[in-house]
XYZ file of N, CA and C in Angstrom:
678
model
N 0.802 -1.139 0.025
C 0.049 0.027 -0.030
C 1.047 1.179 0.059
N 0.781 1.984 -1.008
C 1.630 3.320 -1.089
C 0.950 4.350 -0.291
N 1.765 5.006 0.535
C 1.337 6.062 1.514
C 1.864 7.400 0.828
N 0.919 8.406 0.825
C 1.103 9.615 0.544
C 0.708 10.649 1.660
N 1.575 11.311 2.362
C 1.214 11.996 3.629
C 1.587 13.398 3.299
N 0.761 14.482 3.596
C 1.146 15.905 3.505
C -0.004 16.677 4.294
N 0.327 17.879 4.097
C -0.772 18.820 4.689
C -2.144 18.567 3.943
N -3.177 18.899 4.673
C -4.496 18.445 4.239
C -4.857 18.865 2.913
N -4.728 20.179 2.555
C -5.076 20.648 1.107
C -4.191 20.119 0.059
N -2.976 19.828 0.478
C -1.905 19.458 -0.526
C -2.255 17.890 -0.794
N -2.401 17.119 0.290
C -2.620 15.753 -0.056
C -3.843 15.225 -0.789
N -4.865 16.170 -0.599
C -6.087 15.864 -1.372
C -6.030 16.524 -2.827
N -5.213 17.506 -3.023
C -4.945 17.979 -4.364
C -4.122 17.063 -5.128
N -3.184 16.215 -4.454
C -2.355 15.194 -5.063
C -3.316 14.072 -5.518
N -4.230 13.758 -4.505
C -5.119 12.614 -4.881
C -5.936 13.068 -6.076
N -6.419 14.059 -6.199
C -7.374 14.641 -7.315
C -6.562 14.576 -8.480
N -5.288 15.036 -8.481
C -4.382 14.925 -9.639
C -4.154 13.509 -10.135
N -4.113 12.648 -9.228
C -3.937 11.098 -9.603
C -5.092 10.750 -10.356
N -6.237 11.153 -9.921
C -7.634 10.750 -10.605
C -7.628 11.562 -12.082
N -7.271 12.656 -12.044
C -7.299 13.400 -13.333
C -6.218 12.678 -14.383
N -5.122 12.321 -13.841
C -4.104 11.564 -14.743
C -4.708 10.388 -15.184
N -5.403 9.677 -14.410
C -6.057 8.338 -14.949
C -7.163 8.715 -16.032
N -7.827 9.652 -15.926
C -8.855 10.165 -16.908
C -8.141 10.662 -18.157
N -7.153 11.313 -17.946
C -6.331 11.697 -19.258
C -5.810 10.531 -20.040
N -5.338 9.538 -19.243
C -4.787 8.227 -19.978
C -6.051 7.497 -20.594
N -7.082 7.464 -19.869
C -8.318 6.627 -20.227
C -9.602 7.543 -19.977
N -9.998 8.172 -21.091
C -11.072 9.122 -21.064
C -12.343 8.447 -20.591
N -12.554 7.141 -20.990
C -13.736 6.443 -20.621
C -13.541 5.580 -19.373
N -12.891 6.041 -18.443
C -12.511 5.324 -17.299
C -13.804 4.967 -16.494
N -13.906 3.936 -15.674
C -14.935 3.562 -14.816
C -14.421 3.668 -13.386
N -15.149 4.616 -12.618
C -14.687 5.036 -11.283
C -15.566 4.815 -10.211
N -15.353 4.051 -9.191
C -16.194 4.051 -8.056
C -15.914 5.181 -7.125
N -16.939 5.638 -6.360
C -16.692 6.812 -5.588
C -17.806 6.898 -4.438
N -17.472 7.560 -3.340
C -18.503 7.775 -2.329
C -18.151 9.004 -1.684
N -19.205 9.697 -1.092
C -19.058 10.845 -0.256
C -18.762 10.489 1.203
N -19.105 9.360 1.644
C -18.904 8.912 3.003
C -17.447 9.104 3.516
N -17.242 9.849 4.555
C -15.930 9.992 5.183
C -14.991 10.774 4.126
N -15.443 11.477 3.285
C -14.654 12.118 2.306
C -14.604 13.610 2.450
N -13.450 14.306 2.233
C -13.310 15.695 2.539
C -13.804 16.482 1.331
N -14.497 17.648 1.537
C -14.992 18.299 0.453
C -13.798 18.930 -0.337
N -12.649 19.120 0.332
C -11.372 19.626 -0.335
C -11.046 18.688 -1.569
N -11.284 17.495 -1.395
C -10.945 16.580 -2.465
C -11.947 16.798 -3.670
N -13.269 16.977 -3.416
C -14.142 17.051 -4.573
C -13.849 18.453 -5.130
N -13.452 19.455 -4.383
C -13.176 20.743 -5.045
C -12.053 20.625 -5.852
N -11.031 19.957 -5.499
C -9.772 19.629 -6.365
C -10.123 18.878 -7.653
N -11.019 17.838 -7.578
C -11.511 17.133 -8.812
C -12.247 18.141 -9.629
N -13.150 18.954 -9.164
C -13.947 19.976 -9.859
C -12.975 20.794 -10.702
N -11.870 21.328 -10.012
C -10.936 22.265 -10.488
C -9.854 21.554 -11.313
N -9.792 20.246 -11.599
C -8.715 19.567 -12.237
C -8.442 19.927 -13.619
N -9.588 20.354 -14.330
C -9.428 20.725 -15.645
C -9.599 19.742 -16.713
N -9.706 18.420 -16.185
C -9.782 17.226 -17.148
C -11.371 17.051 -17.392
N -11.532 16.582 -18.598
C -12.954 16.216 -19.006
C -13.439 14.809 -18.467
N -14.537 14.870 -17.766
C -15.154 13.580 -17.353
C -16.324 13.202 -18.284
N -16.353 13.739 -19.378
C -17.548 13.616 -20.289
C -17.779 12.114 -20.667
N -16.822 11.440 -20.643
C -16.981 9.853 -21.028
C -16.698 8.945 -19.854
N -16.602 9.478 -18.696
C -16.388 8.694 -17.513
C -17.731 8.094 -17.024
N -17.642 6.823 -16.503
C -18.724 6.315 -15.807
C -18.309 6.311 -14.402
N -19.189 6.899 -13.597
C -18.924 6.837 -12.232
C -19.966 5.892 -11.463
N -19.529 5.140 -10.551
C -20.236 4.065 -9.861
C -20.300 4.419 -8.397
N -21.455 5.011 -7.929
C -21.624 5.297 -6.445
C -21.521 4.069 -5.586
N -20.634 4.207 -4.609
C -20.301 3.094 -3.764
C -21.391 2.628 -2.838
N -22.244 3.614 -2.371
C -23.256 3.167 -1.412
C -24.395 4.194 -1.344
N -25.412 3.617 -0.681
C -26.574 4.630 -0.622
C -27.542 4.164 0.466
N -28.164 5.044 1.056
C -29.102 4.899 2.173
C -30.282 4.169 1.510
N -30.901 3.220 2.431
C -31.830 2.364 2.020
C -33.293 3.205 2.261
N -34.295 2.665 1.445
C -35.687 3.297 1.584
C -35.679 4.710 1.018
N -36.721 5.434 1.616
C -36.999 6.839 1.061
C -35.802 7.765 1.107
N -35.016 7.565 2.160
C -33.887 8.414 2.327
C -32.897 8.255 1.230
N -32.817 7.268 0.574
C -32.060 7.211 -0.673
C -32.531 8.155 -1.835
N -33.594 8.725 -1.743
C -34.153 9.624 -2.761
C -34.153 11.018 -2.235
N -33.740 11.214 -0.965
C -33.819 12.683 -0.478
C -32.555 13.513 -0.555
N -32.528 14.561 0.141
C -31.430 15.506 0.104
C -30.151 14.982 0.737
N -30.270 14.021 1.753
C -29.105 13.436 2.338
C -28.605 12.082 1.660
N -29.136 11.740 0.577
C -28.786 10.563 -0.273
C -27.464 10.806 -0.798
N -26.848 9.669 -0.921
C -25.417 9.753 -1.670
C -25.427 10.254 -2.986
N -26.581 9.945 -3.718
C -26.734 10.477 -5.032
C -26.897 11.960 -5.065
N -27.641 12.453 -4.077
C -27.821 13.896 -4.088
C -26.629 14.606 -3.724
N -25.831 14.056 -2.710
C -24.651 14.701 -2.325
C -23.516 14.801 -3.348
N -23.473 13.563 -4.023
C -22.342 13.439 -5.150
C -22.833 14.329 -6.303
N -24.111 14.483 -6.636
C -24.445 15.393 -7.682
C -24.053 16.959 -7.317
N -24.170 17.256 -6.096
C -23.907 18.575 -5.552
C -22.420 18.846 -5.453
N -21.685 17.824 -5.067
C -20.223 17.947 -4.842
C -19.404 17.737 -6.149
N -20.041 17.033 -7.070
C -19.185 16.745 -8.204
C -19.918 16.630 -9.607
N -20.876 15.818 -9.680
C -21.408 15.434 -10.895
C -22.074 16.651 -11.618
N -22.751 17.607 -10.989
C -23.366 18.777 -11.627
C -22.230 19.663 -12.203
N -21.132 19.553 -11.745
C -20.015 20.415 -12.120
C -19.291 19.829 -13.333
N -19.021 18.450 -13.184
C -18.086 17.824 -14.190
C -18.891 17.125 -15.202
N -20.318 16.961 -15.096
C -21.122 16.313 -16.084
C -20.510 14.976 -16.721
N -20.344 14.131 -15.841
C -19.859 12.775 -16.396
C -20.797 12.082 -17.377
N -20.202 11.040 -18.188
C -20.944 10.394 -19.067
C -22.074 9.507 -18.471
N -21.840 8.962 -17.462
C -22.916 8.068 -16.883
C -22.617 7.908 -15.391
N -23.726 7.643 -14.706
C -23.626 7.397 -13.136
C -24.421 6.155 -12.836
N -23.766 5.171 -12.350
C -24.424 3.955 -11.927
C -24.732 4.019 -10.438
N -25.826 3.435 -9.995
C -26.328 3.472 -8.535
C -26.331 2.143 -7.947
N -25.981 2.029 -6.711
C -25.958 0.680 -6.045
C -27.363 0.094 -5.799
N -28.367 0.884 -5.962
C -29.818 0.456 -5.780
C -30.421 -0.246 -7.071
N -29.605 -0.205 -8.150
C -30.074 -0.811 -9.410
C -29.876 -2.377 -9.183
N -30.736 -3.103 -9.895
C -30.683 -4.466 -9.847
C -29.373 -5.088 -10.301
N -28.780 -6.019 -9.542
C -27.500 -6.766 -9.881
C -26.414 -5.636 -10.144
N -26.106 -4.879 -9.132
C -25.070 -3.722 -9.316
C -23.823 -4.279 -9.894
N -23.353 -5.411 -9.263
C -22.017 -5.876 -9.578
C -21.972 -6.309 -11.057
N -23.036 -6.802 -11.644
C -23.001 -7.201 -13.010
C -23.176 -6.050 -13.832
N -23.765 -4.837 -13.458
C -23.752 -3.633 -14.174
C -22.381 -2.976 -14.211
N -21.665 -3.151 -13.147
C -20.295 -2.596 -13.233
C -19.449 -3.464 -14.086
N -19.537 -4.694 -14.155
C -18.787 -5.618 -15.100
C -19.142 -5.179 -16.447
N -20.476 -4.944 -16.643
C -20.914 -4.609 -18.057
C -20.315 -3.297 -18.564
N -20.025 -2.436 -17.684
C -19.465 -1.079 -17.974
C -17.934 -1.247 -18.273
N -17.385 -2.549 -17.937
C -15.923 -2.740 -18.231
C -15.199 -2.879 -17.040
N -15.889 -2.871 -15.772
C -15.128 -3.034 -14.552
C -14.500 -1.734 -14.074
N -14.347 -1.611 -12.815
C -13.812 -0.336 -12.249
C -12.389 -0.173 -12.423
N -11.912 0.859 -13.075
C -10.445 1.285 -13.141
C -9.885 1.638 -11.740
N -10.842 2.336 -11.082
C -10.455 2.989 -9.809
C -11.613 3.000 -8.873
N -11.476 2.698 -7.649
C -12.455 3.039 -6.577
C -11.874 3.825 -5.586
N -12.549 4.993 -5.209
C -12.150 6.043 -4.283
C -13.000 5.966 -3.061
N -12.224 5.795 -1.824
C -13.018 5.555 -0.690
C -12.409 6.475 0.511
N -13.295 6.924 1.367
C -12.925 7.379 2.693
C -12.893 6.236 3.823
N -12.307 6.713 4.842
C -12.306 5.631 6.007
C -12.961 6.237 7.243
N -13.783 5.380 7.847
C -14.588 5.800 9.074
C -13.683 5.750 10.223
N -14.130 6.259 11.390
C -13.468 6.067 12.718
C -13.198 4.791 13.127
N -14.043 3.803 12.715
C -13.808 2.318 13.114
C -13.264 1.549 11.947
N -12.710 2.226 10.922
C -12.252 1.526 9.884
C -13.133 0.964 8.779
N -14.440 1.539 8.819
C -15.395 1.206 7.751
C -15.074 1.963 6.597
N -15.450 1.291 5.357
C -15.346 1.935 3.987
C -16.701 1.856 3.396
N -17.189 3.041 2.672
C -18.555 3.123 2.292
C -19.447 2.602 3.420
N -20.382 1.773 3.118
C -21.281 1.248 4.299
C -20.869 -0.062 4.624
N -19.603 -0.574 4.444
C -19.165 -1.843 4.861
C -18.727 -1.533 6.272
N -19.523 -2.075 7.309
C -19.269 -1.742 8.668
C -18.418 -2.988 9.274
N -17.729 -2.691 10.422
C -16.989 -3.779 11.131
C -17.883 -4.942 11.166
N -17.149 -6.161 10.915
C -17.743 -7.420 10.851
C -18.207 -7.975 9.462
N -17.983 -7.034 8.482
C -18.408 -7.433 7.123
C -17.675 -8.665 6.602
N -18.293 -9.440 5.844
C -17.532 -10.582 5.175
C -16.720 -10.228 4.036
N -15.468 -10.634 3.958
C -14.464 -10.206 2.870
C -15.011 -10.609 1.488
N -15.813 -11.665 1.367
C -16.312 -12.226 0.093
C -17.646 -11.550 -0.350
N -18.130 -10.637 0.303
C -19.393 -9.993 0.048
C -19.387 -9.026 -1.124
N -20.409 -9.287 -2.015
C -20.692 -8.417 -3.181
C -21.554 -7.229 -2.663
N -21.982 -6.533 -3.580
C -23.019 -5.371 -3.215
C -24.206 -5.952 -2.436
N -24.631 -5.289 -1.358
C -25.598 -5.760 -0.454
C -26.167 -4.763 0.476
N -27.189 -5.123 1.061
C -27.817 -4.093 2.193
C -27.238 -4.480 3.552
N -26.883 -3.446 4.135
C -26.172 -3.755 5.411
C -26.723 -2.833 6.499
N -26.775 -3.324 7.885
C -27.133 -2.447 8.855
C -26.078 -1.510 9.293
N -26.550 -0.243 9.465
C -25.438 0.865 9.702
C -25.230 0.866 11.159
N -23.834 0.987 11.444
C -23.338 1.074 12.742
C -23.777 2.262 13.490
N -23.821 2.261 14.863
C -24.293 3.368 15.468
C -23.375 4.640 15.202
N -22.069 4.532 15.039
C -21.231 5.585 14.716
C -21.596 6.237 13.365
N -22.001 5.545 12.469
C -22.387 5.865 11.113
C -23.694 6.674 11.239
N -24.722 6.174 11.898
C -25.986 6.816 12.039
C -25.769 8.084 12.865
N -24.883 7.996 13.898
C -24.688 9.271 14.761
C -24.121 10.501 13.908
N -23.299 10.119 12.971
C -22.636 10.994 12.123
C -23.707 11.787 11.153
N -24.864 11.056 10.955
C -25.864 11.678 10.049
C -27.095 12.228 10.924
N -26.997 12.055 12.212
C -28.098 12.467 13.024
C -28.548 14.030 12.910
N -27.547 14.868 12.920
C -27.847 16.294 12.944
C -28.566 16.610 11.374
N -28.139 15.954 10.338
C -28.701 16.272 9.071
C -30.145 15.798 8.957
N -30.428 14.697 9.745
C -31.759 14.133 9.706
C -32.702 14.651 10.733
N -32.112 15.618 11.573
C -33.017 16.108 12.682
C -33.227 15.175 14.013
N -32.137 14.372 14.169
C -32.214 13.490 15.296
C -31.883 12.077 14.841
N -31.422 11.315 15.793
C -30.996 9.821 15.391
C -32.151 9.049 15.038
N -33.355 9.340 15.700
C -34.485 8.477 15.415
C -35.000 8.595 14.011
N -34.534 9.586 13.271
C -34.915 9.805 11.818
C -33.929 9.212 10.871
N -32.756 8.824 11.312
C -31.692 8.333 10.541
C -31.998 6.853 10.057
N -31.988 6.519 8.812
C -32.105 5.047 8.358
C -31.321 4.153 9.017
N -31.754 3.018 9.183
C -30.966 2.060 9.956
C -30.093 1.052 8.961
N -30.353 1.220 7.601
C -29.701 0.355 6.571
C -29.275 1.203 5.494
N -28.261 0.649 4.778
C -27.847 1.317 3.553
C -27.288 0.124 2.557
N -27.354 0.442 1.296
C -26.926 -0.435 0.329
C -25.385 -0.071 -0.011
N -24.497 -1.148 -0.069
C -23.190 -0.725 -0.321
C -22.370 -1.763 -1.174
N -21.357 -1.285 -1.975
C -20.349 -2.209 -2.512
C -19.804 -3.084 -1.471
N -19.739 -4.438 -1.654
C -19.049 -5.098 -0.767
C -17.541 -5.197 -0.924
N -16.786 -5.858 0.044
C -15.369 -5.967 -0.244
C -14.992 -6.500 -1.495
N -15.653 -7.631 -1.807
C -15.382 -8.268 -3.016
C -15.625 -7.391 -4.320
N -16.691 -6.565 -4.282
C -16.943 -5.558 -5.275
C -15.730 -4.687 -5.427
N -15.205 -4.162 -4.248
C -14.145 -3.060 -4.255
C -12.938 -3.841 -4.863
N -12.789 -5.079 -4.325
C -11.444 -5.723 -4.814
C -11.388 -6.022 -6.195
N -12.525 -5.992 -6.858
C -12.534 -6.206 -8.305
C -11.994 -5.028 -9.105
N -11.892 -3.758 -8.467
C -11.282 -2.679 -9.023
C -9.814 -2.775 -9.473
N -9.233 -2.422 -10.536
C -7.907 -2.344 -10.803
C -7.037 -1.695 -9.764
N -7.462 -0.381 -9.374
C -6.854 0.358 -8.377
C -7.699 0.870 -7.307
N -7.250 1.086 -6.102
C -8.064 1.585 -5.114
C -7.343 2.765 -4.387
N -8.052 3.917 -4.135
C -7.461 5.059 -3.464
C -8.265 5.191 -2.184
N -7.585 5.258 -1.116
C -8.180 5.380 0.146
C -7.737 6.775 0.690
N -8.715 7.647 1.371
C -8.328 8.829 1.816
C -8.714 8.938 3.227
N -7.811 9.534 4.038
C -8.016 9.659 5.529
C -7.561 11.066 5.992
N -8.346 11.667 6.793
C -7.953 13.058 7.189
C -8.481 13.258 8.607
N -7.809 14.038 9.411
C -8.237 14.375 10.763
C -7.743 13.400 11.686
N -7.579 13.990 12.954
C -7.130 13.129 14.055
C -7.970 11.962 14.379
N -9.216 12.151 14.175
C -10.268 11.075 14.546
C -10.194 9.871 13.744
N -9.397 9.960 12.613
C -9.077 8.864 11.670
C -7.840 8.255 11.991
N -7.126 8.899 13.005
C -5.570 8.230 13.228
C -5.799 6.821 13.538
N -6.515 6.414 14.556
C -6.619 5.028 15.013
C -6.877 4.117 13.863
N -7.876 4.409 13.181
C -8.236 3.598 11.977
C -7.166 3.418 10.940
N -6.634 4.517 10.587
C -5.551 4.527 9.607
C -4.424 3.677 10.061
N -4.081 3.702 11.359
C -2.925 2.949 11.879
C -3.185 1.519 11.857
N -4.421 1.043 12.163
C -4.771 -0.367 12.148
C -4.873 -0.731 10.690
N -5.362 0.073 9.950
C -5.554 -0.354 8.486
C -4.283 -0.625 7.789
N -3.251 0.328 8.200
C -1.885 0.150 7.416
C -0.886 -0.700 8.127
N -1.044 -0.843 9.478
C -0.049 -1.486 10.185
C -0.491 -2.742 10.945
N -1.705 -2.744 11.120
C -2.276 -4.118 11.651
C -2.485 -5.254 10.678
N -2.952 -6.327 11.105
C -3.319 -7.430 10.311
C -4.821 -7.348 9.693
N -4.946 -7.804 8.471
C -6.329 -7.709 7.906
C -7.345 -8.497 8.861
N -8.395 -7.735 9.188
C -9.368 -8.311 10.117
C -10.710 -7.751 9.894
N -11.655 -8.605 10.029
C -13.062 -8.310 9.689
C -13.585 -7.060 10.396
N -13.055 -6.800 11.564
C -13.676 -5.530 12.372
C -12.874 -4.357 11.980
N -12.003 -4.381 11.117
C -11.358 -3.193 10.484
C -11.587 -3.379 8.990
N -12.697 -3.081 8.496
C -12.901 -3.470 6.954
C -11.847 -2.945 5.990
N -11.402 -1.679 6.331
C -10.278 -1.117 5.372
C -9.039 -1.900 5.502
N -8.774 -2.656 6.599
C -7.562 -3.456 6.564
C -7.493 -4.502 5.518
N -8.632 -4.932 4.989
C -8.568 -5.875 3.901
C -7.915 -5.438 2.642
N -7.772 -4.058 2.556
C -7.135 -3.452 1.394
C -5.656 -3.780 1.331
N -5.053 -4.182 2.408
C -3.760 -4.607 2.437
C -3.473 -5.715 1.320
N -4.509 -6.513 1.079
C -4.405 -7.594 0.219
C -4.563 -7.478 -1.225
N -4.908 -6.139 -1.449
C -5.199 -5.844 -2.958
C -3.727 -5.441 -3.466
N -3.491 -5.594 -4.810
C -2.180 -5.335 -5.386
C -1.891 -3.901 -5.634
N -2.923 -3.064 -5.712
C -2.683 -1.605 -6.194
C -3.490 -0.696 -5.297
N -3.020 -0.374 -4.137
C -3.718 0.573 -3.303
C -2.877 1.872 -2.933
N -3.455 3.048 -3.107
C -2.784 4.252 -2.709
C -3.553 4.859 -1.496
N -2.809 5.275 -0.476
C -3.458 5.827 0.692
C -3.040 7.126 0.869
N -3.957 8.127 0.813
C -3.599 9.595 1.071
C -4.093 10.029 2.296
N -3.091 10.407 3.229
C -3.486 10.800 4.586
C -2.791 12.190 4.804
N -3.595 12.971 5.511
C -3.114 14.236 6.064
C -2.185 13.846 7.345
N -1.505 14.863 7.886
C -0.607 14.591 8.895
C -1.283 14.085 10.080
N -2.529 14.649 10.360
C -3.331 14.305 11.533
C -3.772 12.986 11.543
N -4.203 12.410 10.282
C -4.631 11.136 10.154
C -3.353 10.102 10.330
N -2.306 10.486 10.013
C -1.084 9.728 9.981
C -0.221 9.681 11.317
N -0.844 10.468 12.276
C -0.130 10.871 13.428
C 0.233 9.523 14.414
N -0.515 8.477 14.203
C -0.305 7.375 15.172
C 0.457 6.160 14.485
N 0.967 6.541 13.347
C 1.615 5.398 12.596
C 2.986 5.440 12.978
N 3.735 4.208 12.926
C 5.110 4.064 13.390
C 6.041 4.696 12.449
């Protein structure tokens, strides 16, 4: 796993530049992406990259279940506001569609999947305890994930209990993986992901087993690493 560590704005500018370089090499790239645990700085850098996403297919990595998946707090809505409305990609695939993994394969398979990391090492909505071999599936959201959404939903009682997410197996099928971590609250998860052994209760740690992973960390997120 390659590690790129720098000041917050710099490291995410570097990550966006790596995405832009991929799209320049392959204008019809297929890219998985999520807003979960991702910095707005990164999306701003993507919007300002100057590369054309007109032929790119984006694959949303996760979505809230039920009516929430159609509302303002849905991943689809957030990614439109943060990225898609500005860059106008060729196509966007959603995990709520039937047989999402087959749809990704039909699009040519993911050249890259871009993920943030949660405080407990979750990626997208793959929570601690997820099975390594799982494809796209509906998953119960952990309390820490729901608590992070509570203010936006006007209280924890209004937050959906489940979400649909790419599974670890879906993510592993991508040719490249990019993991972004920022802030001191992600330092424990980053350390366990990069320096611990792969284990089901730190889902991001499974990424150690992939052959092409780049991890972009700001200095706070990297502060507990040896």
